[in-house]
Amino acid sequence: MLITTNAIVLSKLRFRDNDLIIKCYTQEKGVVSFLLRGVLKGKKGSSKIAYFQLLSQLQLVLTYKSGRSLQSIKETKLNYLYSSLHTNVLKSSIVMFLSEVLSNTLQEEEQNETLYSYLEHTLLWLDAQSEFANFHLLFLLKLTKYLGFYPDTSNIDAAYFNLYEGKFEMKSSNKYTISGENLILLKQLLGTTFDALPSIKINAKQRQSFLSMILLYFELHLGSFKTPKSLQVFNQVFS
């Protein structure tokens, strides 16, 4: 059947000589993968590839067949033309890193309107900003709300946070309990919005430490999660 849906590009993979496999998070069907035949051949194909940059926001008309692992796209158009997300070096590094995280964490073929809206609006926010060094930290933290393991803030004044349990505690109970700078920053980020994010000032070392912590948090709560391959390059860019 034909379905028209908004979609965000999560990954692209070369297949055979001239084909691409594109994975998208769609508004109507959740995660869907597509086979684009012949797009790496000739100028006509290269114009199609331009649509499928990582985290691009598209409108797709697709021929959807339930149970098929690779669907086919009938029509593609841009929903938004980013002004800086793919041209600013720092922002494109964030895009590469977050697309890998999202491709890793979003697996299921099911509709989730609130998650789609979150991705759509936060990417547009990032595209419009000139101060965004901590964007990925708040993005990942708030993403846990849609993935089902957002920190329990009912005891937020406690001196420790248990990554394994996802809650604040009065004492250290296991090796996954954090305190110190990471705890302070966690509490700050839990109490802020994207618009207020520039007011949180941390250095590169603190940023990397907190990122390592939140990726461990993902790993503890998502059995299939793997540390992104782009992490090392990403940290170098933001050091």
mmCIF file with all atom_site columns, C-alpha atoms in Angstrom, residues 55 85 91 94-95 98 118-119 121-127 129 131-142 189 194 197-198 207 234 238:
data_model
loop_
_atom_site.group_PDB
_atom_site.id
_atom_site.type_symbol
_atom_site.label_atom_id
_atom_site.label_alt_id
_atom_site.label_comp_id
_atom_site.label_asym_id
_atom_site.label_entity_id
_atom_site.label_seq_id
_atom_site.pdbx_PDB_ins_code
_atom_site.Cartn_x
_atom_site.Cartn_y
_atom_site.Cartn_z
_atom_site.occupancy
_atom_site.B_iso_or_equiv
_atom_site.pdbx_formal_charge
_atom_site.auth_seq_id
_atom_site.auth_comp_id
_atom_site.auth_asym_id
_atom_site.auth_atom_id
_atom_site.pdbx_PDB_model_num
ATOM 1  C CA . LEU A 1 55  ? 19.258 13.365 10.048 1.00 0.00 ? 55  LEU A CA 1
ATOM 2  C CA . LEU A 1 85  ? 23.407 21.329 10.229 1.00 0.00 ? 85  LEU A CA 1
ATOM 3  C CA . LYS A 1 91  ? 27.242 20.629 13.918 1.00 0.00 ? 91  LYS A CA 1
ATOM 4  C CA . ILE A 1 94  ? 27.067 16.184 16.212 1.00 0.00 ? 94  ILE A CA 1
ATOM 5  C CA . VAL A 1 95  ? 24.882 14.923 13.369 1.00 0.00 ? 95  VAL A CA 1
ATOM 6  C CA . LEU A 1 98  ? 23.752 11.346 17.128 1.00 0.00 ? 98  LEU A CA 1
ATOM 7  C CA . TYR A 1 118 ? 11.044 15.411 19.865 1.00 0.00 ? 118 TYR A CA 1
ATOM 8  C CA . LEU A 1 119 ? 13.602 14.515 17.185 1.00 0.00 ? 119 LEU A CA 1
ATOM 9  C CA . HIS A 1 121 ? 12.004 19.938 16.910 1.00 0.00 ? 121 HIS A CA 1
ATOM 10 C CA . THR A 1 122 ? 15.372 19.438 18.624 1.00 0.00 ? 122 THR A CA 1
ATOM 11 C CA . LEU A 1 123 ? 17.142 19.121 15.263 1.00 0.00 ? 123 LEU A CA 1
ATOM 12 C CA . LEU A 1 124 ? 15.513 22.323 14.067 1.00 0.00 ? 124 LEU A CA 1
ATOM 13 C CA . TRP A 1 125 ? 16.582 24.007 17.321 1.00 0.00 ? 125 TRP A CA 1
ATOM 14 C CA . LEU A 1 126 ? 20.201 22.906 16.789 1.00 0.00 ? 126 LEU A CA 1
ATOM 15 C CA . ASP A 1 127 ? 20.147 24.136 13.190 1.00 0.00 ? 127 ASP A CA 1
ATOM 16 C CA . GLN A 1 129 ? 21.735 27.990 17.227 1.00 0.00 ? 129 GLN A CA 1
ATOM 17 C CA . GLU A 1 131 ? 25.888 28.188 20.946 1.00 0.00 ? 131 GLU A CA 1
ATOM 18 C CA . PHE A 1 132 ? 25.437 24.425 21.064 1.00 0.00 ? 132 PHE A CA 1
ATOM 19 C CA . ALA A 1 133 ? 28.503 22.761 22.645 1.00 0.00 ? 133 ALA A CA 1
ATOM 20 C CA . ASN A 1 134 ? 26.380 20.925 25.233 1.00 0.00 ? 134 ASN A CA 1
ATOM 21 C CA . PHE A 1 135 ? 23.442 20.128 22.942 1.00 0.00 ? 135 PHE A CA 1
ATOM 22 C CA . HIS A 1 136 ? 24.244 16.410 22.610 1.00 0.00 ? 136 HIS A CA 1
ATOM 23 C CA . LEU A 1 137 ? 24.319 15.965 26.394 1.00 0.00 ? 137 LEU A CA 1
ATOM 24 C CA . LEU A 1 138 ? 20.819 17.334 26.934 1.00 0.00 ? 138 LEU A CA 1
ATOM 25 C CA . PHE A 1 139 ? 19.562 15.630 23.761 1.00 0.00 ? 139 PHE A CA 1
ATOM 26 C CA . LEU A 1 140 ? 20.674 12.192 24.993 1.00 0.00 ? 140 LEU A CA 1
ATOM 27 C CA . LEU A 1 141 ? 19.385 12.788 28.513 1.00 0.00 ? 141 LEU A CA 1
ATOM 28 C CA . LYS A 1 142 ? 15.940 13.833 27.300 1.00 0.00 ? 142 LYS A CA 1
ATOM 29 C CA . LEU A 1 189 ? 20.631 19.318 32.902 1.00 0.00 ? 189 LEU A CA 1
ATOM 30 C CA . PHE A 1 194 ? 17.322 23.639 25.355 1.00 0.00 ? 194 PHE A CA 1
ATOM 31 C CA . LEU A 1 197 ? 21.343 25.399 27.785 1.00 0.00 ? 197 LEU A CA 1
ATOM 32 C CA . PRO A 1 198 ? 23.944 28.103 26.883 1.00 0.00 ? 198 PRO A CA 1
ATOM 33 C CA . ARG A 1 207 ? 31.842 17.329 28.727 1.00 0.00 ? 207 ARG A CA 1
ATOM 34 C CA . PHE A 1 234 ? 33.601 13.366 18.082 1.00 0.00 ? 234 PHE A CA 1
ATOM 35 C CA . PHE A 1 238 ? 34.916 19.056 20.801 1.00 0.00 ? 238 PHE A CA 1
#
